[in-house]
C-alpha positions as protocol buffer text, in pm:
chain_id: "A"
residue {
  index: 1
  type: MET
  ca { x: 22540 y: 9180 z: 19948 }
}
residue {
  index: 2
  type: ASN
  ca { x: 22343 y: 8878 z: 20114 }
}
residue {
  index: 3
  type: ASP
  ca { x: 22692 y: 8660 z: 20024 }
}
residue {
  index: 4
  type: MET
  ca { x: 22927 y: 8891 z: 20237 }
}
residue {
  index: 5
  type: MET
  ca { x: 22643 y: 8908 z: 20508 }
}
residue {
  index: 6
  type: CYS
  ca { x: 22647 y: 8527 z: 20504 }
}
residue {
  index: 7
  type: GLY
  ca { x: 23031 y: 8498 z: 20552 }
}
residue {
  index: 8
  type: LYS
  ca { x: 22997 y: 8784 z: 20797 }
}
residue {
  index: 9
  type: LEU
  ca { x: 22752 y: 8589 z: 21039 }
}
residue {
  index: 10
  type: LEU
  ca { x: 22926 y: 8259 z: 21038 }
}
residue {
  index: 11
  type: GLY
  ca { x: 23241 y: 8498 z: 21147 }
}
residue {
  index: 12
  type: ASP
  ca { x: 23263 y: 8736 z: 21356 }
}
residue {
  index: 13
  type: GLY
  ca { x: 22912 y: 8936 z: 21295 }
}
residue {
  index: 14
  type: CYS
  ca { x: 22638 y: 8945 z: 21505 }
}
residue {
  index: 15
  type: LEU
  ca { x: 22283 y: 9083 z: 21585 }
}
residue {
  index: 16
  type: THR
  ca { x: 22190 y: 9192 z: 21898 }
}
residue {
  index: 17
  type: LYS
  ca { x: 21851 y: 9314 z: 22016 }
}
residue {
  index: 18
  type: GLN
  ca { x: 21737 y: 9475 z: 22361 }
}
residue {
  index: 19
  type: PRO
  ca { x: 21411 y: 9465 z: 22496 }
}
residue {
  index: 20
  type: GLY
  ca { x: 21133 y: 9638 z: 22339 }
}
residue {
  index: 21
  type: ARG
  ca { x: 21432 y: 9790 z: 22047 }
}
residue {
  index: 22
  type: LYS
  ca { x: 21480 y: 9658 z: 21720 }
}
residue {
  index: 23
  type: PRO
  ca { x: 21801 y: 9473 z: 21657 }
}
residue {
  index: 24
  type: ARG
  ca { x: 22156 y: 9626 z: 21574 }
}
residue {
  index: 25
  type: PHE
  ca { x: 22418 y: 9420 z: 21344 }
}
residue {
  index: 26
  type: GLN
  ca { x: 22778 y: 9437 z: 21485 }
}
residue {
  index: 27
  type: PHE
  ca { x: 23121 y: 9303 z: 21455 }
}
residue {
  index: 28
  type: THR
  ca { x: 23497 y: 9323 z: 21634 }
}
residue {
  index: 29
  type: HIS
  ca { x: 23802 y: 9311 z: 21536 }
}
residue {
  index: 30
  type: ALA
  ca { x: 24158 y: 9270 z: 21708 }
}
residue {
  index: 31
  type: LEU
  ca { x: 24357 y: 9589 z: 21681 }
}
residue {
  index: 32
  type: THR
  ca { x: 24581 y: 9443 z: 21437 }
}
residue {
  index: 33
  type: ASP
  ca { x: 24333 y: 9345 z: 21197 }
}
residue {
  index: 34
  type: LYS
  ca { x: 24218 y: 9737 z: 21163 }
}
residue {
  index: 35
  type: GLY
  ca { x: 24215 y: 9721 z: 20741 }
}
residue {
  index: 36
  type: TRP
  ca { x: 24001 y: 9410 z: 20728 }
}
residue {
  index: 37
  type: SER
  ca { x: 23766 y: 9591 z: 20985 }
}
residue {
  index: 38
  type: GLU
  ca { x: 23756 y: 9881 z: 20784 }
}
residue {
  index: 39
  type: HIS
  ca { x: 23737 y: 9689 z: 20433 }
}
residue {
  index: 40
  type: CYS
  ca { x: 23425 y: 9527 z: 20563 }
}
residue {
  index: 41
  type: PHE
  ca { x: 23284 y: 9821 z: 20684 }
}
residue {
  index: 42
  type: GLU
  ca { x: 23296 y: 10023 z: 20352 }
}
residue {
  index: 43
  type: GLU
  ca { x: 23170 y: 9687 z: 20176 }
}
residue {
  index: 44
  type: LEU
  ca { x: 22840 y: 9638 z: 20394 }
}
residue {
  index: 45
  type: SER
  ca { x: 22780 y: 10034 z: 20454 }
}
residue {
  index: 46
  type: GLU
  ca { x: 22699 y: 10051 z: 20116 }
}
residue {
  index: 47
  type: PHE
  ca { x: 22352 y: 9795 z: 20202 }
}
residue {
  index: 48
  type: TYR
  ca { x: 22367 y: 9844 z: 20568 }
}
residue {
  index: 49
  type: PRO
  ca { x: 22372 y: 10170 z: 20822 }
}
residue {
  index: 50
  type: LEU
  ca { x: 22684 y: 10133 z: 20969 }
}
residue {
  index: 51
  type: SER
  ca { x: 22925 y: 10334 z: 21174 }
}
residue {
  index: 52
  type: PRO
  ca { x: 23292 y: 10361 z: 21124 }
}
residue {
  index: 53
  type: PRO
  ca { x: 23510 y: 10115 z: 21298 }
}
residue {
  index: 54
  type: LYS
  ca { x: 23559 y: 10292 z: 21641 }
}
residue {
  index: 55
  type: TYR
  ca { x: 23848 y: 10206 z: 21869 }
}
residue {
  index: 56
  type: LYS
  ca { x: 23754 y: 10032 z: 22209 }
}
residue {
  index: 57
  type: LYS
  ca { x: 24011 y: 9925 z: 22523 }
}
residue {
  index: 58
  type: VAL
  ca { x: 23848 y: 9619 z: 22713 }
}
residue {
  index: 59
  type: ILE
  ca { x: 23999 y: 9552 z: 23053 }
}
residue {
  index: 60
  type: ASP
  ca { x: 24076 y: 9133 z: 23049 }
}
residue {
  index: 61
  type: LEU
  ca { x: 24287 y: 9041 z: 23340 }
}
residue {
  index: 62
  type: ARG
  ca { x: 24324 y: 8685 z: 23200 }
}
residue {
  index: 63
  type: VAL
  ca { x: 24571 y: 8840 z: 22942 }
}
residue {
  index: 64
  type: GLY
  ca { x: 24920 y: 8966 z: 23024 }
}
residue {
  index: 65
  type: GLN
  ca { x: 24850 y: 9326 z: 22974 }
}
residue {
  index: 66
  type: GLY
  ca { x: 24535 y: 9316 z: 23152 }
}
residue {
  index: 67
  type: PHE
  ca { x: 24337 y: 9461 z: 22882 }
}
residue {
  index: 68
  type: THR
  ca { x: 24296 y: 9411 z: 22508 }
}
residue {
  index: 69
  type: GLU
  ca { x: 24234 y: 9667 z: 22234 }
}
residue {
  index: 70
  type: CYS
  ca { x: 24006 y: 9644 z: 21929 }
}
residue {
  index: 71
  type: TYR
  ca { x: 23790 y: 9826 z: 21674 }
}
residue {
  index: 72
  type: VAL
  ca { x: 23397 y: 9801 z: 21681 }
}
residue {
  index: 73
  type: VAL
  ca { x: 23188 y: 9847 z: 21397 }
}
residue {
  index: 74
  type: GLN
  ca { x: 22819 y: 9888 z: 21479 }
}
residue {
  index: 75
  type: SER
  ca { x: 22504 y: 9966 z: 21300 }
}
residue {
  index: 76
  type: ARG
  ca { x: 22193 y: 10183 z: 21339 }
}
residue {
  index: 77
  type: THR
  ca { x: 21819 y: 10009 z: 21293 }
}
residue {
  index: 78
  type: SER
  ca { x: 21707 y: 9938 z: 20985 }
}
residue {
  index: 79
  type: GLN
  ca { x: 21422 y: 9690 z: 20829 }
}
residue {
  index: 80
  type: GLU
  ca { x: 21675 y: 9488 z: 20618 }
}
residue {
  index: 81
  type: LEU
  ca { x: 21850 y: 9383 z: 20998 }
}
residue {
  index: 82
  type: SER
  ca { x: 21529 y: 9297 z: 21147 }
}
residue {
  index: 83
  type: THR
  ca { x: 21422 y: 9074 z: 20877 }
}
residue {
  index: 84
  type: LEU
  ca { x: 21806 y: 8923 z: 20926 }
}
residue {
  index: 85
  type: TYR
  ca { x: 21747 y: 8893 z: 21301 }
}
residue {
  index: 86
  type: GLU
  ca { x: 21415 y: 8690 z: 21235 }
}
residue {
  index: 87
  type: ILE
  ca { x: 21597 y: 8454 z: 20987 }
}
residue {
  index: 88
  type: TRP
  ca { x: 21939 y: 8389 z: 21215 }
}
residue {
  index: 89
  type: TYR
  ca { x: 21767 y: 8444 z: 21578 }
}
residue {
  index: 90
  type: PRO
  ca { x: 21434 y: 8296 z: 21566 }
}
residue {
  index: 91
  type: HIS
  ca { x: 21439 y: 8222 z: 21918 }
}
residue {
  index: 92
  type: GLY
  ca { x: 21672 y: 8522 z: 22055 }
}
residue {
  index: 93
  type: LYS
  ca { x: 21987 y: 8307 z: 21983 }
}
residue {
  index: 94
  type: LYS
  ca { x: 22163 y: 8262 z: 21649 }
}
residue {
  index: 95
  type: GLU
  ca { x: 22053 y: 7950 z: 21513 }
}
residue {
  index: 96
  type: LEU
  ca { x: 22235 y: 7870 z: 21140 }
}
residue {
  index: 97
  type: PRO
  ca { x: 21940 y: 7922 z: 20883 }
}
residue {
  index: 98
  type: PHE
  ca { x: 22066 y: 7626 z: 20693 }
}
residue {
  index: 99
  type: ALA
  ca { x: 21781 y: 7766 z: 20371 }
}
residue {
  index: 100
  type: TYR
  ca { x: 21930 y: 8079 z: 20379 }
}
residue {
  index: 101
  type: ILE
  ca { x: 22292 y: 7962 z: 20397 }
}
residue {
  index: 102
  type: GLU
  ca { x: 22240 y: 7720 z: 20066 }
}
residue {
  index: 103
  type: GLN
  ca { x: 22082 y: 8009 z: 19863 }
}
residue {
  index: 104
  type: HIS
  ca { x: 22342 y: 8283 z: 19972 }
}
residue {
  index: 105
  type: PHE
  ca { x: 22683 y: 8114 z: 20013 }
}
residue {
  index: 106
  type: THR
  ca { x: 22922 y: 8201 z: 19770 }
}
residue {
  index: 107
  type: GLU
  ca { x: 23350 y: 8177 z: 19779 }
}
residue {
  index: 108
  type: ARG
  ca { x: 23323 y: 8528 z: 19853 }
}
residue {
  index: 109
  type: SER
  ca { x: 23126 y: 8417 z: 20163 }
}
residue {
  index: 110
  type: LEU
  ca { x: 23389 y: 8106 z: 20211 }
}
residue {
  index: 111
  type: ALA
  ca { x: 23662 y: 8391 z: 20201 }
}
residue {
  index: 112
  type: TRP
  ca { x: 23492 y: 8632 z: 20447 }
}
residue {
  index: 113
  type: TRP
  ca { x: 23400 y: 8366 z: 20723 }
}
residue {
  index: 114
  type: TYR
  ca { x: 23749 y: 8203 z: 20676 }
}
residue {
  index: 115
  type: GLN
  ca { x: 23932 y: 8574 z: 20746 }
}
residue {
  index: 116
  type: ASP
  ca { x: 23716 y: 8627 z: 21030 }
}
residue {
  index: 117
  type: ASP
  ca { x: 23734 y: 8300 z: 21211 }
}
residue {
  index: 118
  type: GLY
  ca { x: 23975 y: 8094 z: 21007 }
}
residue {
  index: 119
  type: HIS
  ca { x: 24360 y: 7967 z: 21084 }
}
residue {
  index: 120
  type: LEU
  ca { x: 24615 y: 7833 z: 20850 }
}
residue {
  index: 121
  type: ASN
  ca { x: 24863 y: 7613 z: 21006 }
}
residue {
  index: 122
  type: GLN
  ca { x: 25224 y: 7553 z: 20764 }
}
residue {
  index: 123
  type: ARG
  ca { x: 25543 y: 7466 z: 20907 }
}
residue {
  index: 124
  type: ASN
  ca { x: 25859 y: 7548 z: 20702 }
}
residue {
  index: 125
  type: GLY
  ca { x: 25630 y: 7614 z: 20403 }
}
residue {
  index: 126
  type: VAL
  ca { x: 25459 y: 7271 z: 20429 }
}
residue {
  index: 127
  type: LEU
  ca { x: 25076 y: 7286 z: 20509 }
}
residue {
  index: 128
  type: LYS
  ca { x: 24949 y: 7129 z: 20800 }
}
residue {
  index: 129
  type: LYS
  ca { x: 24556 y: 7210 z: 20846 }
}
residue {
  index: 130
  type: LEU
  ca { x: 24316 y: 7469 z: 20795 }
}
residue {
  index: 131
  type: ILE
  ca { x: 24077 y: 7514 z: 21094 }
}
residue {
  index: 132
  type: LEU
  ca { x: 23752 y: 7714 z: 21066 }
}
residue {
  index: 133
  type: SER
  ca { x: 23670 y: 7822 z: 21441 }
}
residue {
  index: 134
  type: THR
  ca { x: 23305 y: 7649 z: 21469 }
}
residue {
  index: 135
  type: ASP
  ca { x: 23316 y: 7556 z: 21862 }
}
residue {
  index: 136
  type: SER
  ca { x: 23042 y: 7796 z: 21924 }
}
residue {
  index: 137
  type: PHE
  ca { x: 22770 y: 7588 z: 21672 }
}
residue {
  index: 138
  type: SER
  ca { x: 22613 y: 7304 z: 21793 }
}
residue {
  index: 139
  type: THR
  ca { x: 22686 y: 6956 z: 21646 }
}
residue {
  index: 140
  type: THR
  ca { x: 22374 y: 6935 z: 21432 }
}
residue {
  index: 141
  type: GLU
  ca { x: 22496 y: 7263 z: 21270 }
}
residue {
  index: 142
  type: ASN
  ca { x: 22844 y: 7172 z: 21208 }
}
residue {
  index: 143
  type: GLN
  ca { x: 22784 y: 6870 z: 21057 }
}
residue {
  index: 144
  type: PHE
  ca { x: 22542 y: 7063 z: 20797 }
}
residue {
  index: 145
  type: LEU
  ca { x: 22844 y: 7276 z: 20719 }
}
residue {
  index: 146
  type: ILE
  ca { x: 23068 y: 7033 z: 20664 }
}
residue {
  index: 147
  type: ASP
  ca { x: 22776 y: 6823 z: 20452 }
}
residue {
  index: 148
  type: PHE
  ca { x: 22731 y: 7159 z: 20278 }
}
residue {
  index: 149
  type: LEU
  ca { x: 23082 y: 7229 z: 20212 }
}
residue {
  index: 150
  type: ASP
  ca { x: 23119 y: 6875 z: 20051 }
}
residue {
  index: 151
  type: ARG
  ca { x: 22839 y: 6954 z: 19830 }
}
residue {
  index: 152
  type: LYS
  ca { x: 22941 y: 7250 z: 19729 }
}
residue {
  index: 153
  type: PHE
  ca { x: 23327 y: 7242 z: 19699 }
}
residue {
  index: 154
  type: GLY
  ca { x: 23422 y: 6919 z: 19757 }
}
residue {
  index: 155
  type: PHE
  ca { x: 23589 y: 6976 z: 20072 }
}
residue {
  index: 156
  type: LYS
  ca { x: 23626 y: 6672 z: 20324 }
}
residue {
  index: 157
  type: PHE
  ca { x: 23604 y: 6866 z: 20681 }
}
residue {
  index: 158
  type: SER
  ca { x: 23588 y: 6693 z: 20966 }
}
residue {
  index: 159
  type: ILE
  ca { x: 23546 y: 6827 z: 21334 }
}
residue {
  index: 160
  type: ASP
  ca { x: 23802 y: 6828 z: 21589 }
}
residue {
  index: 161
  type: ALA
  ca { x: 23841 y: 6782 z: 21975 }
}
residue {
  index: 162
  type: GLN
  ca { x: 23745 y: 7172 z: 22024 }
}
residue {
  index: 163
  type: ASN
  ca { x: 23484 y: 7120 z: 21797 }
}
residue {
  index: 164
  type: ARG
  ca { x: 23595 y: 7310 z: 21503 }
}
residue {
  index: 165
  type: LEU
  ca { x: 23603 y: 7237 z: 21121 }
}
residue {
  index: 166
  type: ILE
  ca { x: 23911 y: 7129 z: 21009 }
}
residue {
  index: 167
  type: LEU
  ca { x: 24103 y: 7027 z: 20693 }
}
residue {
  index: 168
  type: TYR
  ca { x: 24392 y: 6827 z: 20685 }
}
residue {
  index: 169
  type: ASP
  ca { x: 24439 y: 6720 z: 20309 }
}
residue {
  index: 170
  type: GLN
  ca { x: 24707 y: 6981 z: 20165 }
}
residue {
  index: 171
  type: PHE
  ca { x: 24595 y: 6930 z: 19827 }
}
residue {
  index: 172
  type: GLN
  ca { x: 24248 y: 7039 z: 19940 }
}
residue {
  index: 173
  type: ILE
  ca { x: 24379 y: 7316 z: 20164 }
}
residue {
  index: 174
  type: THR
  ca { x: 24558 y: 7443 z: 19846 }
}
residue {
  index: 175
  type: TYR
  ca { x: 24208 y: 7441 z: 19683 }
}
residue {
  index: 176
  type: PHE
  ca { x: 24040 y: 7628 z: 19985 }
}
residue {
  index: 177
  type: LEU
  ca { x: 24288 y: 7868 z: 19944 }
}
residue {
  index: 178
  type: LYS
  ca { x: 24252 y: 7926 z: 19580 }
}
residue {
  index: 179
  type: LEU
  ca { x: 23939 y: 7959 z: 19548 }
}
residue {
  index: 180
  type: VAL
  ca { x: 23919 y: 8255 z: 19844 }
}
residue {
  index: 181
  type: THR
  ca { x: 24258 y: 8431 z: 19737 }
}
residue {
  index: 182
  type: PRO
  ca { x: 24061 y: 8668 z: 19496 }
}
residue {
  index: 183
  type: TYR
  ca { x: 23853 y: 8814 z: 19785 }
}
residue {
  index: 184
  type: ILE
  ca { x: 24177 y: 8806 z: 20062 }
}
residue {
  index: 185
  type: HIS
  ca { x: 24237 y: 9153 z: 20181 }
}
residue {
  index: 186
  type: ASP
  ca { x: 24574 y: 9281 z: 20215 }
}
residue {
  index: 187
  type: SER
  ca { x: 24590 y: 9317 z: 20633 }
}
residue {
  index: 188
  type: MET
  ca { x: 24478 y: 8940 z: 20593 }
}
residue {
  index: 189
  type: ALA
  ca { x: 24789 y: 8815 z: 20395 }
}
residue {
  index: 190
  type: ARG
  ca { x: 24928 y: 8570 z: 20665 }
}
residue {
  index: 191
  type: LYS
  ca { x: 24608 y: 8334 z: 20554 }
}
residue {
  index: 192
  type: LYS
  ca { x: 24732 y: 8332 z: 20185 }
}
residue {
  index: 193
  type: LEU
  ca { x: 24882 y: 8029 z: 20010 }
}
residue {
  index: 194
  type: PRO
  ca { x: 25250 y: 8124 z: 20053 }
}
residue {
  index: 195
  type: PRO
  ca { x: 25438 y: 8153 z: 19749 }
}
residue {
  index: 196
  type: ARG
  ca { x: 25633 y: 7846 z: 19669 }
}
residue {
  index: 197
  type: ASN
  ca { x: 25885 y: 7721 z: 19382 }
}
residue {
  index: 198
  type: MET
  ca { x: 25720 y: 7447 z: 19169 }
}
residue {
  index: 199
  type: LYS
  ca { x: 25981 y: 7111 z: 19120 }
}
residue {
  index: 200
  type: SER
  ca { x: 26055 y: 7038 z: 18782 }
}
residue {
  index: 201
  type: ILE
  ca { x: 25855 y: 6716 z: 18657 }
}
residue {
  index: 202
  type: ALA
  ca { x: 26025 y: 6405 z: 18555 }
}
residue {
  index: 203
  type: LYS
  ca { x: 26024 y: 6383 z: 18168 }
}
residue {
  index: 204
  type: ARG
  ca { x: 25942 y: 6016 z: 18177 }
}
residue {
  index: 205
  type: SER
  ca { x: 25583 y: 5991 z: 18062 }
}
residue {
  index: 206
  type: THR
  ca { x: 25585 y: 5575 z: 18183 }
}
residue {
  index: 207
  type: ILE
  ca { x: 25388 y: 5513 z: 18501 }
}
residue {
  index: 208
  type: TYR
  ca { x: 25443 y: 5165 z: 18657 }
}
residue {
  index: 209
  type: LEU
  ca { x: 25170 y: 5070 z: 18885 }
}
residue {
  index: 210
  type: PRO
  ca { x: 25208 y: 4781 z: 19159 }
}
residue {
  index: 211
  type: ALA
  ca { x: 25103 y: 4420 z: 19050 }
}
residue {
  index: 212
  type: ASP
  ca { x: 24880 y: 4392 z: 19376 }
}
residue {
  index: 213
  type: LEU
  ca { x: 24701 y: 4737 z: 19311 }
}
residue {
  index: 214
  type: ILE
  ca { x: 24317 y: 4631 z: 19413 }
}
residue {
  index: 215
  type: LEU
  ca { x: 24048 y: 4872 z: 19322 }
}
residue {
  index: 216
  type: GLN
  ca { x: 23738 y: 4810 z: 19534 }
}
residue {
  index: 217
  type: LYS
  ca { x: 23533 y: 5033 z: 19329 }
}
residue {
  index: 218
  type: PRO
  ca { x: 23710 y: 5122 z: 18984 }
}
residue {
  index: 219
  type: THR
  ca { x: 23463 y: 5371 z: 18835 }
}
residue {
  index: 220
  type: PHE
  ca { x: 23432 y: 5561 z: 19159 }
}
residue {
  index: 221
  type: GLU
  ca { x: 23760 y: 5577 z: 19241 }
}
residue {
  index: 222
  type: ILE
  ca { x: 23894 y: 5652 z: 18896 }
}
residue {
  index: 223
  type: ASN
  ca { x: 23607 y: 5955 z: 18823 }
}
residue {
  index: 224
  type: ASP
  ca { x: 23726 y: 6080 z: 19188 }
}
residue {
  index: 225
  type: GLN
  ca { x: 24102 y: 6072 z: 19110 }
}
residue {
  index: 226
  type: TYR
  ca { x: 23984 y: 6267 z: 18740 }
}
residue {
  index: 227
  type: LYS
  ca { x: 23815 y: 6540 z: 18930 }
}
residue {
  index: 228
  type: LYS
  ca { x: 24113 y: 6603 z: 19108 }
}
residue {
  index: 229
  type: LEU
  ca { x: 24327 y: 6626 z: 18823 }
}
residue {
  index: 230
  type: ALA
  ca { x: 24111 y: 6884 z: 18655 }
}
residue {
  index: 231
  type: ILE
  ca { x: 24144 y: 7118 z: 18955 }
}
residue {
  index: 232
  type: LEU
  ca { x: 24521 y: 7021 z: 18976 }
}
residue {
  index: 233
  type: GLN
  ca { x: 24531 y: 7137 z: 18624 }
}
residue {
  index: 234
  type: GLU
  ca { x: 24351 y: 7484 z: 18726 }
}
residue {
  index: 235
  type: LEU
  ca { x: 24590 y: 7534 z: 19009 }
}
residue {
  index: 236
  type: LEU
  ca { x: 24886 y: 7482 z: 18812 }
}
residue {
  index: 237
  type: GLN
  ca { x: 24766 y: 7754 z: 18566 }
}
residue {
  index: 238
  type: ASP
  ca { x: 24720 y: 8004 z: 18833 }
}
residue {
  index: 239
  type: HIS
  ca { x: 25033 y: 8226 z: 18882 }
}
residue {
  index: 240
  type: THR
  ca { x: 24869 y: 8404 z: 19163 }
}
residue {
  index: 241
  type: ILE
  ca { x: 24892 y: 8099 z: 19369 }
}
residue {
  index: 242
  type: PHE
  ca { x: 25235 y: 7922 z: 19231 }
}
residue {
  index: 243
  type: SER
  ca { x: 25564 y: 8136 z: 19169 }
}
residue {
  index: 244
  type: LYS
  ca { x: 25801 y: 7960 z: 18920 }
}
């Protein structure tokens, strides 16, 4: 429960509170993501008093057709939501609760956050970058997320010019997608790792190293590559990621 809500509040979820009233939880998804909206409702309604997704048409002159269409899920009030509001909105505005995230964030949290606010950029089957939209968070909050994701999963995110978390390394993008795939809903298939054919690996086992190879920190660098080898072996064994 807490891990799903953690991912949702990092993503499209929010808690709103009118003066003199108790807070309510809400999230909105585009018309094309109705399946994801229904899935989130089904998963969270077991723990929170949510109403089913409701269609909404919003006038927006910034878009060509003059309006946008979406599905909105809103809750009734509850003590659990009031407690969450105090944690995530201590001063009436969303502030990332570092301790709460440290305690409740899981691979499922990562998957829900990614499906809400993530984007996979690929070209001709080549992974270019993976983005988590964090432009609404402060520099301090984004730095916390970068450090936290590094400690927990080993991801080396950076911040782009739009204040978003971005991952360029193809190996790390592949590992990221491997972690979240079990929690990706069918309606979000566009955010999965595309199937690819594995190229044959040469039978020759001899490895030639350049004569001018210099290791500044040999123990650290060897251990770092060893960690990647273990992850790579796991990826190669996962037939849900790579097709033969």
